[in-house]
mmCIF file of C-alpha atoms in Angstrom:
data_model
loop_
_atom_site.group_PDB
_atom_site.id
_atom_site.type_symbol
_atom_site.label_atom_id
_atom_site.label_comp_id
_atom_site.label_asym_id
_atom_site.label_seq_id
_atom_site.Cartn_x
_atom_site.Cartn_y
_atom_site.Cartn_z
ATOM 1 C CA MET A 65 103.612 113.483 107.603
ATOM 2 C CA MET A 66 99.713 114.244 105.997
ATOM 3 C CA GLN A 67 98.988 116.942 108.454
ATOM 4 C CA LYS A 68 102.091 119.038 106.714
ATOM 5 C CA VAL A 69 101.735 121.509 105.167
ATOM 6 C CA GLU A 70 105.339 123.751 105.568
ATOM 7 C CA ILE A 71 107.979 120.928 103.262
ATOM 8 C CA CYS A 72 111.645 121.699 103.444
ATOM 9 C CA GLY A 73 110.600 125.674 105.179
ATOM 10 C CA VAL A 74 107.968 125.945 101.597
ATOM 11 C CA ASP A 75 104.951 127.018 102.748
ATOM 12 C CA THR A 76 102.742 124.702 100.667
ATOM 13 C CA SER A 77 99.021 126.216 101.455
ATOM 14 C CA GLY A 78 100.418 129.756 99.659
ATOM 15 C CA LEU A 79 102.194 128.114 96.693
ATOM 16 C CA PRO A 80 100.531 129.807 93.770
ATOM 17 C CA ARG A 81 99.071 128.557 91.132
ATOM 18 C CA LEU A 82 100.067 128.584 87.318
ATOM 19 C CA THR A 83 98.198 129.160 83.634
ATOM 20 C CA ALA A 84 98.917 126.428 81.080
ATOM 21 C CA LYS A 85 99.910 129.624 79.339
ATOM 22 C CA GLU A 86 101.769 131.266 81.773
ATOM 23 C CA ASN A 87 104.388 127.851 82.098
ATOM 24 C CA GLU A 88 103.829 127.681 78.298
ATOM 25 C CA ALA A 89 105.334 131.389 79.100
ATOM 26 C CA LEU A 90 107.562 130.363 81.590
ATOM 27 C CA MET A 91 109.190 127.902 79.719
ATOM 28 C CA LYS A 92 109.728 128.667 76.711
ATOM 29 C CA LYS A 93 111.699 131.897 78.639
ATOM 30 C CA LEU A 94 113.809 129.497 81.063
ATOM 31 C CA LYS A 95 114.850 127.372 77.619
ATOM 32 C CA THR A 96 116.345 130.287 76.145
ATOM 33 C CA GLY A 97 118.818 130.867 79.569
ATOM 34 C CA ASP A 98 115.995 132.830 82.081
ATOM 35 C CA ARG A 99 117.026 132.142 84.750
ATOM 36 C CA GLU A 100 114.363 133.814 87.043
ATOM 37 C CA ALA A 101 111.765 132.584 84.184
ATOM 38 C CA ARG A 102 113.719 129.395 85.849
ATOM 39 C CA GLU A 103 112.481 129.332 89.972
ATOM 40 C CA LYS A 104 109.051 131.169 88.798
ATOM 41 C CA PHE A 105 107.924 128.015 87.151
ATOM 42 C CA ILE A 106 109.074 125.286 89.577
ATOM 43 C CA ILE A 107 108.100 126.991 92.376
ATOM 44 C CA GLY A 108 105.028 127.219 89.853
ATOM 45 C CA ASN A 109 104.818 123.879 89.303
ATOM 46 C CA MET A 110 105.287 122.236 92.641
ATOM 47 C CA ARG A 111 101.814 121.729 93.763
ATOM 48 C CA LEU A 112 102.393 119.229 91.239
ATOM 49 C CA VAL A 113 105.125 118.081 93.202
ATOM 50 C CA LEU A 114 103.117 118.305 96.025
ATOM 51 C CA SER A 115 100.199 116.235 95.024
ATOM 52 C CA LEU A 116 101.688 113.009 93.915
ATOM 53 C CA VAL A 117 103.950 113.293 97.559
ATOM 54 C CA LYS A 118 101.174 112.604 98.814
ATOM 55 C CA ARG A 119 100.139 108.916 97.525
ATOM 56 C CA PHE A 120 103.400 108.467 99.396
ATOM 57 C CA TRP A 121 101.952 108.911 102.141
ATOM 58 C CA ALA A 122 101.994 105.337 104.008
ATOM 59 C CA LYS A 123 104.902 105.200 103.405
ATOM 60 C CA ASN A 124 106.893 105.985 106.842
ATOM 61 C CA ALA A 125 108.992 107.688 104.704
ATOM 62 C CA ASN A 126 110.346 111.501 106.173
ATOM 63 C CA ALA A 127 107.957 113.977 104.059
ATOM 64 C CA ASP A 128 111.133 116.835 104.115
ATOM 65 C CA ASP A 129 113.033 113.883 102.549
ATOM 66 C CA VAL A 130 109.980 112.301 99.969
ATOM 67 C CA PHE A 131 109.094 116.205 98.984
ATOM 68 C CA GLN A 132 113.028 116.482 97.703
ATOM 69 C CA ALA A 133 112.776 113.679 95.894
ATOM 70 C CA GLY A 134 109.945 114.323 93.844
ATOM 71 C CA CYS A 135 111.237 117.736 92.753
ATOM 72 C CA VAL A 136 115.260 116.504 91.296
ATOM 73 C CA GLY A 137 112.829 115.035 89.027
ATOM 74 C CA LEU A 138 111.077 118.047 89.159
ATOM 75 C CA ILE A 139 113.603 119.516 87.353
ATOM 76 C CA LYS A 140 114.877 116.366 85.851
ATOM 77 C CA ALA A 141 111.689 116.874 83.868
ATOM 78 C CA ILE A 142 111.776 120.242 82.919
ATOM 79 C CA ASP A 143 115.369 120.048 82.064
ATOM 80 C CA ASN A 144 114.627 117.251 79.342
ATOM 81 C CA PHE A 145 111.820 118.968 78.709
ATOM 82 C CA ASP A 146 111.231 119.136 75.337
ATOM 83 C CA LEU A 147 109.400 122.027 73.465
ATOM 84 C CA ASN A 148 108.289 120.346 70.257
ATOM 85 C CA VAL A 149 106.910 117.058 71.918
ATOM 86 C CA GLY A 150 103.314 118.253 71.980
ATOM 87 C CA VAL A 151 102.536 117.214 75.145
ATOM 88 C CA LYS A 152 101.568 118.710 77.981
ATOM 89 C CA PHE A 153 104.252 119.687 80.505
ATOM 90 C CA SER A 154 102.729 117.663 83.242
ATOM 91 C CA THR A 155 101.866 114.481 80.952
ATOM 92 C CA TYR A 156 105.649 114.290 80.614
ATOM 93 C CA ALA A 157 106.723 115.661 84.155
ATOM 94 C CA VAL A 158 103.878 113.366 86.268
ATOM 95 C CA PRO A 159 106.270 109.182 85.603
ATOM 96 C CA MET A 160 109.575 111.731 86.397
ATOM 97 C CA ILE A 161 108.473 112.815 89.645
ATOM 98 C CA ILE A 162 107.496 109.349 91.196
ATOM 99 C CA GLY A 163 109.510 107.314 89.415
ATOM 100 C CA GLU A 164 112.883 109.754 91.486
ATOM 101 C CA ILE A 165 110.382 109.501 95.074
ATOM 102 C CA LYS A 166 109.973 105.280 94.213
ATOM 103 C CA ARG A 167 113.972 105.735 93.547
ATOM 104 C CA TYR A 168 114.590 107.580 96.870
ATOM 105 C CA LEU A 169 112.138 105.268 99.000
ATOM 106 C CA ARG A 170 113.694 101.976 97.265
ATOM 107 C CA ASP A 171 117.179 103.289 97.941
ATOM 108 C CA GLY A 172 115.796 103.821 101.880
ATOM 109 C CA ASN A 173 114.240 100.198 101.524
ATOM 110 C CA SER A 174 115.899 98.042 104.427
ATOM 111 C CA LEU A 175 115.805 95.388 101.416
ATOM 112 C CA ARG A 176 118.895 96.261 99.199
ATOM 113 C CA VAL A 177 119.706 94.256 96.001
ATOM 114 C CA SER A 178 123.488 92.879 95.817
ATOM 115 C CA ARG A 179 125.576 95.650 93.877
ATOM 116 C CA SER A 180 126.421 92.679 92.231
ATOM 117 C CA ILE A 181 122.355 91.334 90.279
ATOM 118 C CA ARG A 182 122.372 95.831 89.840
ATOM 119 C CA ASP A 183 125.531 95.724 87.474
ATOM 120 C CA THR A 184 123.969 92.462 86.218
ATOM 121 C CA ALA A 185 120.504 94.386 85.416
ATOM 122 C CA TYR A 186 122.224 97.770 83.667
ATOM 123 C CA ARG A 187 123.931 94.959 81.816
ATOM 124 C CA VAL A 188 120.448 93.756 80.534
ATOM 125 C CA LEU A 189 118.854 96.858 80.052
ATOM 126 C CA LYS A 190 121.609 97.817 77.739
ATOM 127 C CA VAL A 191 121.405 94.091 76.467
ATOM 128 C CA ARG A 192 117.748 95.746 75.630
ATOM 129 C CA GLU A 193 118.431 99.007 73.916
ATOM 130 C CA SER A 194 121.089 97.134 71.640
ATOM 131 C CA ILE A 195 118.390 94.836 70.061
ATOM 132 C CA GLU A 196 115.665 97.018 70.181
ATOM 133 C CA GLU A 197 117.894 99.631 68.311
ATOM 134 C CA ARG A 198 118.286 97.257 65.221
ATOM 135 C CA ASP A 199 114.262 96.955 64.612
ATOM 136 C CA GLU A 200 114.318 93.592 66.519
ATOM 137 C CA GLU A 201 112.057 92.024 69.550
ATOM 138 C CA ALA A 202 114.408 91.604 72.335
ATOM 139 C CA THR A 203 112.594 89.249 74.522
ATOM 140 C CA ILE A 204 114.288 87.604 77.151
ATOM 141 C CA GLU A 205 115.766 84.402 75.738
ATOM 142 C CA LYS A 206 117.613 86.996 72.326
ATOM 143 C CA ILE A 207 118.348 89.260 75.804
ATOM 144 C CA ALA A 208 119.803 86.029 77.201
ATOM 145 C CA ALA A 209 122.181 84.834 74.075
ATOM 146 C CA GLU A 210 123.626 88.201 73.545
ATOM 147 C CA MET A 211 124.348 87.983 77.042
ATOM 148 C CA GLN A 212 125.271 84.558 77.223
ATOM 149 C CA VAL A 213 123.453 84.022 80.905
ATOM 150 C CA ALA A 214 120.450 81.904 81.953
ATOM 151 C CA VAL A 215 117.230 83.008 80.984
ATOM 152 C CA SER A 216 116.608 83.009 84.807
ATOM 153 C CA GLU A 217 119.563 84.872 85.149
ATOM 154 C CA VAL A 218 117.814 87.394 83.080
ATOM 155 C CA VAL A 219 114.722 87.227 84.421
ATOM 156 C CA TYR A 220 115.349 87.799 89.032
ATOM 157 C CA ALA A 221 118.165 90.624 87.758
ATOM 158 C CA LEU A 222 115.264 92.406 86.001
ATOM 159 C CA ASP A 223 112.672 91.034 89.039
ATOM 160 C CA ALA A 224 114.900 93.153 91.701
ATOM 161 C CA ILE A 225 115.349 95.687 90.526
ATOM 162 C CA SER A 226 110.929 95.932 89.579
ATOM 163 C CA ASP A 227 109.028 98.588 91.532
ATOM 164 C CA PRO A 228 105.625 96.890 92.217
ATOM 165 C CA VAL A 229 103.229 99.300 90.874
ATOM 166 C CA SER A 230 99.857 99.906 91.764
ATOM 167 C CA LEU A 231 96.610 99.782 89.455
ATOM 168 C CA TYR A 232 95.738 103.242 90.047
ATOM 169 C CA ASP A 233 98.688 104.672 88.726
ATOM 170 C CA PRO A 234 98.490 107.513 85.581
ATOM 171 C CA VAL A 235 100.758 106.014 82.803
ATOM 172 C CA TYR A 236 98.469 108.600 80.834
ATOM 173 C CA ASN A 237 97.054 112.910 81.230
ATOM 174 C CA LYS A 238 96.415 114.065 78.209
ATOM 175 C CA ALA A 239 93.592 117.173 77.888
ATOM 176 C CA GLY A 240 92.439 116.849 81.852
ATOM 177 C CA ASP A 241 91.905 112.782 80.970
ATOM 178 C CA THR A 242 93.961 110.089 83.674
ATOM 179 C CA LEU A 243 94.486 107.448 81.569
ATOM 180 C CA LEU A 244 95.036 104.563 84.417
ATOM 181 C CA LEU A 245 97.111 101.673 84.525
ATOM 182 C CA MET A 246 94.644 98.762 85.174
ATOM 183 C CA ASP A 247 92.997 101.369 81.936
ATOM 184 C CA GLN A 248 95.449 99.591 80.084
ATOM 185 C CA LEU A 249 94.602 95.852 81.117
ATOM 186 C CA CYS A 250 92.392 93.130 79.278
ATOM 187 C CA ASP A 251 89.587 90.648 81.505
ATOM 188 C CA GLU A 252 91.477 87.681 79.653
ATOM 189 C CA LYS A 253 88.339 86.212 82.205
ATOM 190 C CA ASN A 254 85.259 87.416 81.000
ATOM 191 C CA ASN A 255 85.993 87.971 76.462
ATOM 192 C CA ASP A 256 83.081 87.316 74.613
ATOM 193 C CA GLU A 257 83.916 83.326 74.001
ATOM 194 C CA VAL A 258 84.322 82.640 77.357
ATOM 195 C CA TRP A 259 81.403 84.303 78.168
ATOM 196 C CA THR A 260 79.861 81.859 75.356
ATOM 197 C CA GLU A 261 80.846 79.001 76.591
ATOM 198 C CA HIS A 262 79.675 79.258 80.597
ATOM 199 C CA VAL A 263 75.789 79.042 78.925
ATOM 200 C CA ALA A 264 76.834 76.598 76.538
ATOM 201 C CA LEU A 265 78.037 74.418 79.770
ATOM 202 C CA GLY A 266 75.083 75.635 81.668
ATOM 203 C CA GLU A 267 72.798 74.749 78.676
ATOM 204 C CA ALA A 268 74.707 71.553 79.093
ATOM 205 C CA MET A 269 74.180 71.106 82.510
ATOM 206 C CA GLU A 270 70.502 71.549 82.728
ATOM 207 C CA ARG A 271 69.599 68.504 80.372
ATOM 208 C CA LEU A 272 71.450 66.037 82.862
ATOM 209 C CA GLY A 273 69.066 64.477 84.968
ATOM 210 C CA GLU A 274 68.532 65.864 88.738
ATOM 211 C CA ARG A 275 70.852 62.363 90.186
ATOM 212 C CA GLU A 276 73.414 63.370 88.240
ATOM 213 C CA LYS A 277 73.756 67.027 88.785
ATOM 214 C CA ARG A 278 73.769 66.185 92.436
ATOM 215 C CA ILE A 279 76.681 64.342 91.380
ATOM 216 C CA LEU A 280 78.781 67.069 89.789
ATOM 217 C CA PHE A 281 78.219 69.513 92.348
ATOM 218 C CA LEU A 282 79.782 66.873 95.084
ATOM 219 C CA ARG A 283 81.899 66.184 92.512
ATOM 220 C CA TYR A 284 83.183 69.277 91.350
ATOM 221 C CA TYR A 285 81.837 72.069 93.972
ATOM 222 C CA GLU A 286 82.387 70.906 97.083
ATOM 223 C CA GLY A 287 85.894 68.548 96.099
ATOM 224 C CA LYS A 288 84.186 64.864 97.418
ATOM 225 C CA THR A 289 85.519 61.411 96.604
ATOM 226 C CA GLN A 290 83.528 59.231 95.175
ATOM 227 C CA THR A 291 83.090 56.963 97.631
ATOM 228 C CA GLU A 292 81.831 60.106 100.144
ATOM 229 C CA ILE A 293 79.594 60.633 97.004
ATOM 230 C CA SER A 294 78.058 56.996 97.254
ATOM 231 C CA GLU A 295 77.618 56.749 100.800
ATOM 232 C CA GLU A 296 75.818 60.204 100.492
ATOM 233 C CA VAL A 297 73.541 59.396 98.011
ATOM 234 C CA GLY A 298 73.148 55.717 98.801
ATOM 235 C CA ILE A 299 74.602 54.204 95.615
ATOM 236 C CA SER A 300 78.013 52.107 94.815
ATOM 237 C CA GLN A 301 81.049 53.911 94.369
ATOM 238 C CA ALA A 302 81.586 52.065 90.287
ATOM 239 C CA GLN A 303 77.369 52.648 89.920
ATOM 240 C CA VAL A 304 78.252 57.392 90.858
ATOM 241 C CA SER A 305 81.630 56.739 89.494
ATOM 242 C CA ARG A 306 79.190 54.861 86.416
ATOM 243 C CA LEU A 307 77.716 58.264 86.746
ATOM 244 C CA GLU A 308 80.750 60.128 86.945
ATOM 245 C CA LYS A 309 81.968 59.524 83.502
ATOM 246 C CA ASN A 310 78.194 59.429 80.922
ATOM 247 C CA ALA A 311 77.768 63.191 82.937
ATOM 248 C CA LEU A 312 81.187 64.689 81.949
ATOM 249 C CA ASN A 313 80.231 62.810 77.789
ATOM 250 C CA ASN A 314 76.482 63.827 77.423
ATOM 251 C CA ILE A 315 78.231 68.011 78.398
ATOM 252 C CA ARG A 316 81.264 67.686 75.973
ATOM 253 C CA LEU A 317 78.440 66.292 74.189
ATOM 254 C CA ASN A 318 76.155 69.389 74.037
ATOM 255 C CA ILE A 319 78.492 72.313 74.104
ATOM 256 C CA SER A 320 81.310 70.947 70.952
#
């Protein structure tokens, strides 16, 4: 699949390249009903489809079918694109093309979602849209209440129709700068507050005696029991317990 040059009878190596101005001019013409401009625009943007299709080589799907699905997404994007939106066509089209390809791959998957679960999921989406139209936050609890079903049923239905995404999937593209999904995620484990706590913990540990440090290391880093530590350190289990408690209390006092 990866070595394929001709897809669906189209020589992909010979696909034309359109400039931004040519794209814009053809888009304006096709929106007035110019069929020739529409055909040129579709062919001129097939390279965009091809670039996205390459992401799915590992799916072991038929290249022709995946490319066709991408072209369907391209045509849907053309039909729904609004010239007054103020964004590049490619920015609008990429998510729609990827969505159409994923839909094809999902529907062709051996793992099928039952009709009843799909129906529930579509009802959930409809209720969510209705709640959002009232300028209210569409929480899972509120959706479940309006549908008169359990919260778990709403969650299960949405999970069933959700496709896994890559952290490297683009969510926005403007002026050639691609914003990836991973760019939208924050690292809650390495913020300033956590970093400060780690520094304070390290300083508090330095104030402990060598034996207390060793006991905490064996207990919390190596996961040993107090009995095992007592045998290794050469003191009673009761002494290990007392030293451990004292060390933890000292740490709490020093970082509070």
